mmCIF file of C-alpha atoms in Angstrom:
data_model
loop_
_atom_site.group_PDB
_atom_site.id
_atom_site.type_symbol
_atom_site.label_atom_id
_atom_site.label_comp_id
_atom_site.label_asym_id
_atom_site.label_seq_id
_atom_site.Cartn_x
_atom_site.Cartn_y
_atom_site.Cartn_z
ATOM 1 C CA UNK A 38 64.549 -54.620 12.512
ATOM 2 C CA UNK A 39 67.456 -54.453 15.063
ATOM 3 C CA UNK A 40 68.937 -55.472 17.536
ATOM 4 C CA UNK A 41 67.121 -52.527 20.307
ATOM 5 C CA UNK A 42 66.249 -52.014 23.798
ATOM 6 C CA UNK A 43 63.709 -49.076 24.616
ATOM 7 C CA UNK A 44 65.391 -48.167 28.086
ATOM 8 C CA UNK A 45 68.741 -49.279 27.551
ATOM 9 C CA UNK A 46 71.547 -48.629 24.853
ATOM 10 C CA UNK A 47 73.233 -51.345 23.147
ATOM 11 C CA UNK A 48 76.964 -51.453 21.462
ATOM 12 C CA UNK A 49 79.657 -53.563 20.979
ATOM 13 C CA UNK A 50 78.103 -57.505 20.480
ATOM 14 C CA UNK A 51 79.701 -60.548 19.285
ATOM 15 C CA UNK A 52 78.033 -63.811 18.087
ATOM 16 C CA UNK A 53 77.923 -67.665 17.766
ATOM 17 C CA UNK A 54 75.961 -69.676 15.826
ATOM 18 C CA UNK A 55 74.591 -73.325 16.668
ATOM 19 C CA UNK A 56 72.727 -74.854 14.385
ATOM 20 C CA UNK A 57 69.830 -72.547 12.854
ATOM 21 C CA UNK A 58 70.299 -69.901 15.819
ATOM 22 C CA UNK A 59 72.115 -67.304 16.099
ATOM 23 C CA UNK A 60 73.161 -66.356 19.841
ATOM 24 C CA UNK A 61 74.369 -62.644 19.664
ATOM 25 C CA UNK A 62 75.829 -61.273 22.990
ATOM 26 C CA UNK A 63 76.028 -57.261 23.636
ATOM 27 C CA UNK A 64 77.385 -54.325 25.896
ATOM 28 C CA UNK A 65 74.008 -52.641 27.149
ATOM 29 C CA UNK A 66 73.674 -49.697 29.850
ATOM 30 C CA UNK A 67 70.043 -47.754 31.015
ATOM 31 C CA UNK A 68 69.081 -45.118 29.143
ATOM 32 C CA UNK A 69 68.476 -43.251 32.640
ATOM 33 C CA UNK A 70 71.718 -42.895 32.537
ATOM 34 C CA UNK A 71 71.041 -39.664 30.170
ATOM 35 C CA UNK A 72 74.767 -39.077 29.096
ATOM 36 C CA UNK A 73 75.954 -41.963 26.974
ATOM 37 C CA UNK A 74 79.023 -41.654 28.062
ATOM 38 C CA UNK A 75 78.451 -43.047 31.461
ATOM 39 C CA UNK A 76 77.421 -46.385 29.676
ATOM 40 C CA UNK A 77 81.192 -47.482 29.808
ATOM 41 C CA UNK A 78 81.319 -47.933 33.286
ATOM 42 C CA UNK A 79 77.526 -48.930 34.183
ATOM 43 C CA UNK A 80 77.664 -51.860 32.185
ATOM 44 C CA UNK A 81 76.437 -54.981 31.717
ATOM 45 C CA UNK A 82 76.048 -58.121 28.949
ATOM 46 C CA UNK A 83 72.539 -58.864 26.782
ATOM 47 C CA UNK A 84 72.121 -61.680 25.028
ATOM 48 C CA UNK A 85 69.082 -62.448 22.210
ATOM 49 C CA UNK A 86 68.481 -65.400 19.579
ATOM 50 C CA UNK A 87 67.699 -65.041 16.112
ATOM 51 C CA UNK A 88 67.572 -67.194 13.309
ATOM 52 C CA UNK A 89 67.801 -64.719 10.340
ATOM 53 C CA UNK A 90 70.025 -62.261 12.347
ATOM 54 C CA UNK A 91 66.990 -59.449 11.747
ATOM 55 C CA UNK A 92 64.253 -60.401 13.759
ATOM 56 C CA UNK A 93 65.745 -61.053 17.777
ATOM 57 C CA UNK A 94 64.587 -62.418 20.979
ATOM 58 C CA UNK A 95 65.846 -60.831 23.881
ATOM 59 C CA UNK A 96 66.602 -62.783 27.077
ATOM 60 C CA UNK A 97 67.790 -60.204 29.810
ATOM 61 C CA UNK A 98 71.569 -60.039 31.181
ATOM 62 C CA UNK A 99 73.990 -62.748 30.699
ATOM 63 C CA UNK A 100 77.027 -61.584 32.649
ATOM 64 C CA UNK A 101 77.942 -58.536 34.576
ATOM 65 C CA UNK A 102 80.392 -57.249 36.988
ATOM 66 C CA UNK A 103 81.188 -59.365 40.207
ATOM 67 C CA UNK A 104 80.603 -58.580 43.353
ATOM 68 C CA UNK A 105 83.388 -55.912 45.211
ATOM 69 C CA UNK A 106 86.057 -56.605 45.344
ATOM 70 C CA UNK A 107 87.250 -58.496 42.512
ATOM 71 C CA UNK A 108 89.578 -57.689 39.732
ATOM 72 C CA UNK A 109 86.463 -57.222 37.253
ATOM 73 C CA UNK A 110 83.787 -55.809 39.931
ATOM 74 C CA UNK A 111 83.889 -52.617 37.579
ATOM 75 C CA UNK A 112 83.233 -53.466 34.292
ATOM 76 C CA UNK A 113 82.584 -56.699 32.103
ATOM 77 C CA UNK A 114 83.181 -55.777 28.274
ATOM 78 C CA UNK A 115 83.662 -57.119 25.027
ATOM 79 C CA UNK A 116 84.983 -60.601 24.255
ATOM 80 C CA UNK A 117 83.775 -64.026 22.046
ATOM 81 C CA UNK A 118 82.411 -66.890 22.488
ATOM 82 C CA UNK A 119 83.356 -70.859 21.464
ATOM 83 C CA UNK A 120 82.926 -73.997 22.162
ATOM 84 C CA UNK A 121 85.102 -76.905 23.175
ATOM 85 C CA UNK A 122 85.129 -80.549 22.188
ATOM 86 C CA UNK A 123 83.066 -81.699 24.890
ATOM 87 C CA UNK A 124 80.339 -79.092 24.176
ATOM 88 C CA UNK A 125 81.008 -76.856 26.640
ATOM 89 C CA UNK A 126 80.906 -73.308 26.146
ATOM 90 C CA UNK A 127 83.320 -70.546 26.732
ATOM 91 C CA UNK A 128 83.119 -66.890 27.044
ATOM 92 C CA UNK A 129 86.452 -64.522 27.234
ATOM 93 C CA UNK A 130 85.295 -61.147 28.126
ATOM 94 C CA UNK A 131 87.539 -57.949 28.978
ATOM 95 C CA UNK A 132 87.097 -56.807 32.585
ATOM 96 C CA UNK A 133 88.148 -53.890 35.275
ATOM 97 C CA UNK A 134 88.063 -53.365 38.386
ATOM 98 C CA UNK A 135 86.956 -50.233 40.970
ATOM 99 C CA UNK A 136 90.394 -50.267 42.883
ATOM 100 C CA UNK A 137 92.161 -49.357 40.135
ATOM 101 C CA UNK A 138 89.711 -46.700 38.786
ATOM 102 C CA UNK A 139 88.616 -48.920 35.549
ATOM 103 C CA UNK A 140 91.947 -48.354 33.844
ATOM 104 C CA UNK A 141 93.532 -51.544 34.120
ATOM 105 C CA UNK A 142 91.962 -54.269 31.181
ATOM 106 C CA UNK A 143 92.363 -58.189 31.816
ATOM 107 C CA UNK A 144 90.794 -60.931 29.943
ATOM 108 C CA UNK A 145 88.265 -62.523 32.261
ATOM 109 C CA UNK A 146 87.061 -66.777 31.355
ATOM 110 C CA UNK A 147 83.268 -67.902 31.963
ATOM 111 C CA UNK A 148 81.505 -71.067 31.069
ATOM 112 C CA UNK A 149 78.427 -72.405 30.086
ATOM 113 C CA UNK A 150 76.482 -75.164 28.863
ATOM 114 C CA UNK A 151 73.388 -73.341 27.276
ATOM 115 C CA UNK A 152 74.681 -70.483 26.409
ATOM 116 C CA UNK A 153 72.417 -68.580 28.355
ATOM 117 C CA UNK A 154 73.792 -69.035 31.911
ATOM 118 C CA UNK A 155 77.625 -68.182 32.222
ATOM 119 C CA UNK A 156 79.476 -69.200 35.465
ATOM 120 C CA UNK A 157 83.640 -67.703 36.224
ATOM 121 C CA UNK A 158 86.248 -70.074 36.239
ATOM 122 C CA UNK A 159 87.156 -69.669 39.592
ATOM 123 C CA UNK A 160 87.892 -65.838 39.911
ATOM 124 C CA UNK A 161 87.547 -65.644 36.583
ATOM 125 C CA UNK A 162 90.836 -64.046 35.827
ATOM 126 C CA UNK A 163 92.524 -66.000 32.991
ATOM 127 C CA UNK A 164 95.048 -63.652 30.921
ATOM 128 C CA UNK A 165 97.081 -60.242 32.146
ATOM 129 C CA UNK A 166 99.584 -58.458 30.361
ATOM 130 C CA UNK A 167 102.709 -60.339 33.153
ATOM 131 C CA UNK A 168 105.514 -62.322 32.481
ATOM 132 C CA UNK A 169 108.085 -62.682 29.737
ATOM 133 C CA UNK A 170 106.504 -61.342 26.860
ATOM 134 C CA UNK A 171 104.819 -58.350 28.558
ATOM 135 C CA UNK A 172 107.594 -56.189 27.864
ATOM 136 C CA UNK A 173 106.415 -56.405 23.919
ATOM 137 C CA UNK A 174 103.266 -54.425 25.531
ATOM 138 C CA UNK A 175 102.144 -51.127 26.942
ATOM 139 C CA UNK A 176 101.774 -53.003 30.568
ATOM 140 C CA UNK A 177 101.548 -49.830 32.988
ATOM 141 C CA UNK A 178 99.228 -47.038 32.798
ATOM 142 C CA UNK A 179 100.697 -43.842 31.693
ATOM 143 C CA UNK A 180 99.126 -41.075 32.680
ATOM 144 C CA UNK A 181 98.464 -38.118 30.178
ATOM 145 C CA UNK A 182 99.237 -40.420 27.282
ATOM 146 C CA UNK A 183 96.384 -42.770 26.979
ATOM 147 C CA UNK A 184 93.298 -43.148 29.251
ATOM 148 C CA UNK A 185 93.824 -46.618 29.979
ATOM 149 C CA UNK A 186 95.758 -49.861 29.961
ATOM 150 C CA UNK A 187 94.988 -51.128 27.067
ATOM 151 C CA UNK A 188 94.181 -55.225 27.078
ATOM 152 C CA UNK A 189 91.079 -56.056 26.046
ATOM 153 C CA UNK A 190 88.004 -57.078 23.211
ATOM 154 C CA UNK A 191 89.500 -61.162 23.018
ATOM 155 C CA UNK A 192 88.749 -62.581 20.050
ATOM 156 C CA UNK A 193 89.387 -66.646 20.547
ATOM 157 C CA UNK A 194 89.605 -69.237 17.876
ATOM 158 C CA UNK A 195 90.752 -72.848 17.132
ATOM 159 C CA UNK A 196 94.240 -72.794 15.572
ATOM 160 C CA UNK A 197 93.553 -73.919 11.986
ATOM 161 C CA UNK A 198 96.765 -75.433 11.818
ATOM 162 C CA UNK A 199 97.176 -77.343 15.240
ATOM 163 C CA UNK A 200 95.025 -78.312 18.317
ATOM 164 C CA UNK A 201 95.450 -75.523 20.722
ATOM 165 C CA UNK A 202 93.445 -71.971 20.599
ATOM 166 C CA UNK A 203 94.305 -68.397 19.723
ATOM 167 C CA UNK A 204 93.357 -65.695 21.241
ATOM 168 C CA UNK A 205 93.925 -62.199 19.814
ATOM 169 C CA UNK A 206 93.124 -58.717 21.594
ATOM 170 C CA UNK A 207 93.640 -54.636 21.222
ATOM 171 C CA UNK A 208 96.976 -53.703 23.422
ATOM 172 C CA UNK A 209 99.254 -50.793 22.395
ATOM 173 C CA UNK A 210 103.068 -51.756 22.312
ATOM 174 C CA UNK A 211 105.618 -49.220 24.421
ATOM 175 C CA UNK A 212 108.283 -46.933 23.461
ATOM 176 C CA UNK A 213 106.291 -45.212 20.652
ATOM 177 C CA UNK A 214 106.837 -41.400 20.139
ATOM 178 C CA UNK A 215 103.734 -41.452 18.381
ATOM 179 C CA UNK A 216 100.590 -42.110 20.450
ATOM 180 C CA UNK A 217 98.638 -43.078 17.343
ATOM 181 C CA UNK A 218 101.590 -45.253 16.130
ATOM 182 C CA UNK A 219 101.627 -47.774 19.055
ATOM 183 C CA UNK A 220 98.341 -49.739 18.723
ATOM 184 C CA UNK A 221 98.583 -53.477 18.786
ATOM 185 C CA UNK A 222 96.838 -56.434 17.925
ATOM 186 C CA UNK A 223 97.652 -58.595 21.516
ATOM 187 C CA UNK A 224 98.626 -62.182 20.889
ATOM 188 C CA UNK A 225 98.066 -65.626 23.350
ATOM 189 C CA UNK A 226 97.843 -68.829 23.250
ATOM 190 C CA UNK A 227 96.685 -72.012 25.059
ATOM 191 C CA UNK A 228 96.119 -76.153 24.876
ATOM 192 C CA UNK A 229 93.003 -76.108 26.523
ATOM 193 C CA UNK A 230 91.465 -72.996 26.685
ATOM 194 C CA UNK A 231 92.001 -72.415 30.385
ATOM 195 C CA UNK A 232 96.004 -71.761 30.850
ATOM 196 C CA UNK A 233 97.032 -68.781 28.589
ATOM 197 C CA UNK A 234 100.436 -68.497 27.145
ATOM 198 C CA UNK A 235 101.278 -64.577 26.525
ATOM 199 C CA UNK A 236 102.899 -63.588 22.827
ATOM 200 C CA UNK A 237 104.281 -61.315 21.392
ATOM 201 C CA UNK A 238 101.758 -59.187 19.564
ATOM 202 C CA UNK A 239 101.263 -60.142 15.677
ATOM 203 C CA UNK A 240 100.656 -56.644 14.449
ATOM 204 C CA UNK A 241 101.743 -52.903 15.887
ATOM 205 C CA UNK A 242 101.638 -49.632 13.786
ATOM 206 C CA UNK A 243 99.435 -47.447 12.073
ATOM 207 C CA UNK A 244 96.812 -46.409 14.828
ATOM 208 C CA UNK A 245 96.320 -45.683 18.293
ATOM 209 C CA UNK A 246 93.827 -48.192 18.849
ATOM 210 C CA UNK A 247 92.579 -51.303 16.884
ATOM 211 C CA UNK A 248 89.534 -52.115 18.714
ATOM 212 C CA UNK A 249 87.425 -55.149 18.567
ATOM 213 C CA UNK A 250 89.441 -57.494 17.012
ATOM 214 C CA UNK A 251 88.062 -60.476 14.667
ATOM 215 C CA UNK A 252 89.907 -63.266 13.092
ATOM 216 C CA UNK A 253 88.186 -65.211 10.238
ATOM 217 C CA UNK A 254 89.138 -66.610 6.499
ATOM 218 C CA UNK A 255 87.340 -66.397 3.817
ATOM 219 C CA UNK A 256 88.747 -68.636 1.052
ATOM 220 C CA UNK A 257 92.796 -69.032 1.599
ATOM 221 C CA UNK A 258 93.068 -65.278 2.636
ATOM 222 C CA UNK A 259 92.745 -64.443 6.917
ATOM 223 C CA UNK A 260 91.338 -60.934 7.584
ATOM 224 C CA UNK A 261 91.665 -59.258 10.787
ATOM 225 C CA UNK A 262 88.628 -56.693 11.443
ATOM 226 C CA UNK A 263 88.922 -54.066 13.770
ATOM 227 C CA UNK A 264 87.191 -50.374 14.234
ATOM 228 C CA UNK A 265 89.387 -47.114 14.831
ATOM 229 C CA UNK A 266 88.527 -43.777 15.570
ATOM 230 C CA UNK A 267 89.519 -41.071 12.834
ATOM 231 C CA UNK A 268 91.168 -39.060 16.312
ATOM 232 C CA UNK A 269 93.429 -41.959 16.509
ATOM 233 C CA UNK A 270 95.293 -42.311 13.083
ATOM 234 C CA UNK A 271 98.758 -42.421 12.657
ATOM 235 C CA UNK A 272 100.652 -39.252 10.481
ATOM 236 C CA UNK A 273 101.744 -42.430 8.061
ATOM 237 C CA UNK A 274 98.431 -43.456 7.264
ATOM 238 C CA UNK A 275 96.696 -40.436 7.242
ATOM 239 C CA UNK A 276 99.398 -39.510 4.530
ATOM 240 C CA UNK A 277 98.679 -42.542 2.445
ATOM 241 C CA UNK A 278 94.893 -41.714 2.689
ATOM 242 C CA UNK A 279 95.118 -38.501 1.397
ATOM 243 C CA UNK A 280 94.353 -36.545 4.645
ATOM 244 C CA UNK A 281 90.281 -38.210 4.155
ATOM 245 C CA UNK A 282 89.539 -39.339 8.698
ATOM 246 C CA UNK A 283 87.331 -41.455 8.720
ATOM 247 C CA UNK A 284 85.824 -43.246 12.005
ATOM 248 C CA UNK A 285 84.398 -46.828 10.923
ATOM 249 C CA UNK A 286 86.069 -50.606 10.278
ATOM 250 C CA UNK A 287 88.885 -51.665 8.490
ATOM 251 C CA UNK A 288 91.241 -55.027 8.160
ATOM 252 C CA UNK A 289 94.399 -56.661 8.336
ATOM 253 C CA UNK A 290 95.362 -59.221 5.908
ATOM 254 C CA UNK A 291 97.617 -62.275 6.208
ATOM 255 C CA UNK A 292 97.954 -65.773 5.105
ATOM 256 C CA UNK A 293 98.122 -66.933 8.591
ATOM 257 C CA UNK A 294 96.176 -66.165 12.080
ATOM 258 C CA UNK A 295 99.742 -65.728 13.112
ATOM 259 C CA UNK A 296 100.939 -63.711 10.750
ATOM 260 C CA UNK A 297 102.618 -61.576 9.019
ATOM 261 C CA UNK A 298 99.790 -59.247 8.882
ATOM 262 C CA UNK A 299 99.325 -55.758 7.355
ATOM 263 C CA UNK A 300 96.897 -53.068 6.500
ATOM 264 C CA UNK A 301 94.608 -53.722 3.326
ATOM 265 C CA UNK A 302 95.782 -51.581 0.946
ATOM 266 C CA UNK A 303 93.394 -49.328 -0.485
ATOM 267 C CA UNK A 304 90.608 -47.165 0.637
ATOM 268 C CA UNK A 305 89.420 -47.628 4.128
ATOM 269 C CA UNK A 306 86.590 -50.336 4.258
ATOM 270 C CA UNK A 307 83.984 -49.211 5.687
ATOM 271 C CA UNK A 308 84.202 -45.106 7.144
ATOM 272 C CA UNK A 309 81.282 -43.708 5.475
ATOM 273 C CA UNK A 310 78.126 -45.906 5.647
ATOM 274 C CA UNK A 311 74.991 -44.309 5.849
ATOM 275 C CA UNK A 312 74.860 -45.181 10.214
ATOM 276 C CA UNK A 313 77.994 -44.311 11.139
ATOM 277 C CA UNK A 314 78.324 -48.373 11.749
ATOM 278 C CA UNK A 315 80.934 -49.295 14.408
ATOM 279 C CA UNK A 316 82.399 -52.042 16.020
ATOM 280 C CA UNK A 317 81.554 -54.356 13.294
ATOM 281 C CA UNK A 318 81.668 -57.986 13.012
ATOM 282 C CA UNK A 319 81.356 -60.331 9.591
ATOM 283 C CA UNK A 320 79.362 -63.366 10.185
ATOM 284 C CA UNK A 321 79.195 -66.424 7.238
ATOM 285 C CA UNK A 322 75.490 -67.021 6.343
ATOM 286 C CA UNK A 323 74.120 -69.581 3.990
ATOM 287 C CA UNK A 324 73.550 -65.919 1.559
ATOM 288 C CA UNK A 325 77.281 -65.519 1.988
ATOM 289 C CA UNK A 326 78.658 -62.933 4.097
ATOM 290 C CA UNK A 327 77.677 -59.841 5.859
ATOM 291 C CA UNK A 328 78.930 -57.389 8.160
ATOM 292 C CA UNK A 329 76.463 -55.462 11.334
ATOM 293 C CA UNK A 330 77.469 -53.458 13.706
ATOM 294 C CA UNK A 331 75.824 -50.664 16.355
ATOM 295 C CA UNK A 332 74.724 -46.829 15.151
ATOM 296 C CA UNK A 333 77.490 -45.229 16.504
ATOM 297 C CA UNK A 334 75.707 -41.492 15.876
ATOM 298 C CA UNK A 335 73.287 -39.336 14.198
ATOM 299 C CA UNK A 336 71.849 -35.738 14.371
ATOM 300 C CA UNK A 337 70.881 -36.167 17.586
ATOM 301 C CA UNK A 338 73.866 -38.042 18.761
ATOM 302 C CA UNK A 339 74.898 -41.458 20.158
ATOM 303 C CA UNK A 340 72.241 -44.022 19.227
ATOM 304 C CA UNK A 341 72.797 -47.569 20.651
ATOM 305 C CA UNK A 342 71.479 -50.070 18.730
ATOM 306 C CA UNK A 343 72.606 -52.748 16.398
ATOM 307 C CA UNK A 344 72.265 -52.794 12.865
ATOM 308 C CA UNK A 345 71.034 -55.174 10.546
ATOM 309 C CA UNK A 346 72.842 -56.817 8.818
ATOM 310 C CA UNK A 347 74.714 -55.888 4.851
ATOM 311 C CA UNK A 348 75.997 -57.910 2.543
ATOM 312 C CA UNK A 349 79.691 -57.259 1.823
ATOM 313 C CA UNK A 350 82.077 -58.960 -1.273
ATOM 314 C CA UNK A 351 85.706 -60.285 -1.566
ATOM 315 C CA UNK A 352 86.825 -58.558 -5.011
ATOM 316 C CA UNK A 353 89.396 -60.552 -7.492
ATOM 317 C CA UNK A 354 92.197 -58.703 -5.460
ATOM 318 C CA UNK A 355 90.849 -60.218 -1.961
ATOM 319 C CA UNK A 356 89.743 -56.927 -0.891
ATOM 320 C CA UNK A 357 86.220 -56.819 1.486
ATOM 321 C CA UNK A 358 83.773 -54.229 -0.204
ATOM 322 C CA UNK A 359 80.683 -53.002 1.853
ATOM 323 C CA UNK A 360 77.688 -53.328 -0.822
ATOM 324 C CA UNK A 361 75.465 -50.218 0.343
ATOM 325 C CA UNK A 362 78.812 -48.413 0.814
ATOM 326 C CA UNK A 363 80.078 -49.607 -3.381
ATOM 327 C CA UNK A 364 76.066 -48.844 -4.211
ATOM 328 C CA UNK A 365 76.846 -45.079 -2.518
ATOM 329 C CA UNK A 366 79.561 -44.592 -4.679
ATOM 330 C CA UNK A 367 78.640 -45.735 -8.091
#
């Protein structure tokens, strides 16, 4: 089974486990829509429960845009969820907002304390790209280059080597001749989850957009997932694959949440699975881990609905192989 809606088309989703449940949270938009590409800005957040991450309960709409005006009346998109020390739970979502045509991204704060019901910390509003470091950033629109301002998909996270929280998010950096050079993994950090510190960003190069961001270790090494379009490659890296686009997930690497990080060598990780699997996520299970994600397309185009789950590997070198995609190629 997946994670599917009859009337309604699912995509990006992140997840947090409590005990034997998993909660898994998801960008969703009516079918009567008709052109997927309308789902962007008619969206709002699902939510189902599962305990084996195949078999789901679904339990409506979460979150969604506020009421006009507000800085995220437009849109309410990707983020993560975590919890504090008192139990409480947090959401970080990416939102817009109609006044400024849906091109300016800002990380939005909620709260909860079943993880069903999410309430805004105050407006909401709890990170922008302002201040100090926001000259390491692309922090105005430009027009003609990209379609947006790029600040959003927070992944947050306890810093494993201190008491205060990370939070890391797609931005592009400015001054880059090449469009496709300029993408940026966006960098904050806070004491208590509610006043945001911006950094500089921990990674910049190689494409135009490293979407959906997600920090996790697996033994001593720290991977940073993301998913990239094949459109928005740098010349660099499309040399150094041989010319081979590929639309899908790939990784940093690093010994540190902070950094340095850089590309996994290699192949890219996961471009040609058998559903065109995007925005991906790897979740820790009692099997070991696996990665899901939404069917992106087939034959008949954009499909909208969330995988199940594969099982993927760590090799001797630390590299993350996809088993149906090392299966494929045997």
């Amino acid at each position: 089974m997946t994670i599917a809606l009859k009337d309604q088309w699912i995509w990006d989703s992140w997840y947090f486990r409590e005990g034997d449940t998993w909660h898994g949270y998801f960008l969703k938009a009516d079918k009567a829509l008709l052109d997927p590409e309308r789902r962007h800005l008619n969206v709002s957040q699902g939510h189902a429960t599962s305990t084996d991450l195949v078999h789901w309960q679904h339990h409506g709409t979460c979150f969604e845009p506020a009421k006009s005006p507000a800085w995220d009346d437009s849109t309410t998109w990707t983020g993560s969820v975590v919890c504090d020390e008192s139990g409480l739970y947090h959401l970080f979502y990416t939102g817009t907002c109609l006044a400024e045509n849906s091109l300016y991204q800002r990380v939005g704060h909620a709260t909860s304390t079943d993880l069903h019901h999410w309430q805004r910390v105050s407006d909401g509003l709890c990170l922008d790209l302002v201040g100090e470091n926001a000259a390491y950033y692309e922090h105005q629109h430009q027009k003609g280059f990209w379609h947006d301002r790029a600040m959003r998909d927070p992944w947050v996270m306890k810093d494993p080597k201190g008491e205060g929280w990370l939070m890391f998010f797609t931005a592009r950096a400015p001054g880059i001749d090449e469009a496709n050079a300029g993408g940026a993994i966006g960098f904050a950090t806070s004491d208590n989850l509610y006043d945001w510190e911006l950094q500089p960003p921990v990674f910049v190069g190689s494409f135009g957009q490293l979407e959906v961001p997600q920090v996790f270790a697996i033994g001593e090494r720290w991977y940073c997932l993301f998913c990239t379009s094949s459109q928005h490659w740098s010349e660099a890296y499309t040399a150094s694959q041989a010319g081979k686009l590929v639309t899908g997930n790939h990784y940093l690497i690093a010994d540190h949440p902070r950094g340095p990080w850089q590309v996994a060598p290699g192949a890219f990780f996961d471009g040609e699975n058998p559903c065109h699997r995007y925005a991906a996520r790897i979740l820790e299970t009692e099997k070991g881990h696996c990665i899901l994600g939404f069917h992106d397309q087939d034959k008949q185009g954009f499909v909208g609905e969330i995988l199940d789950p594969v099982a993927i590997e760590v090799d001797a070198a630390g590299l993350l192989n996809v088993t149906e995609n090392k299966k494929d190629n045997d």
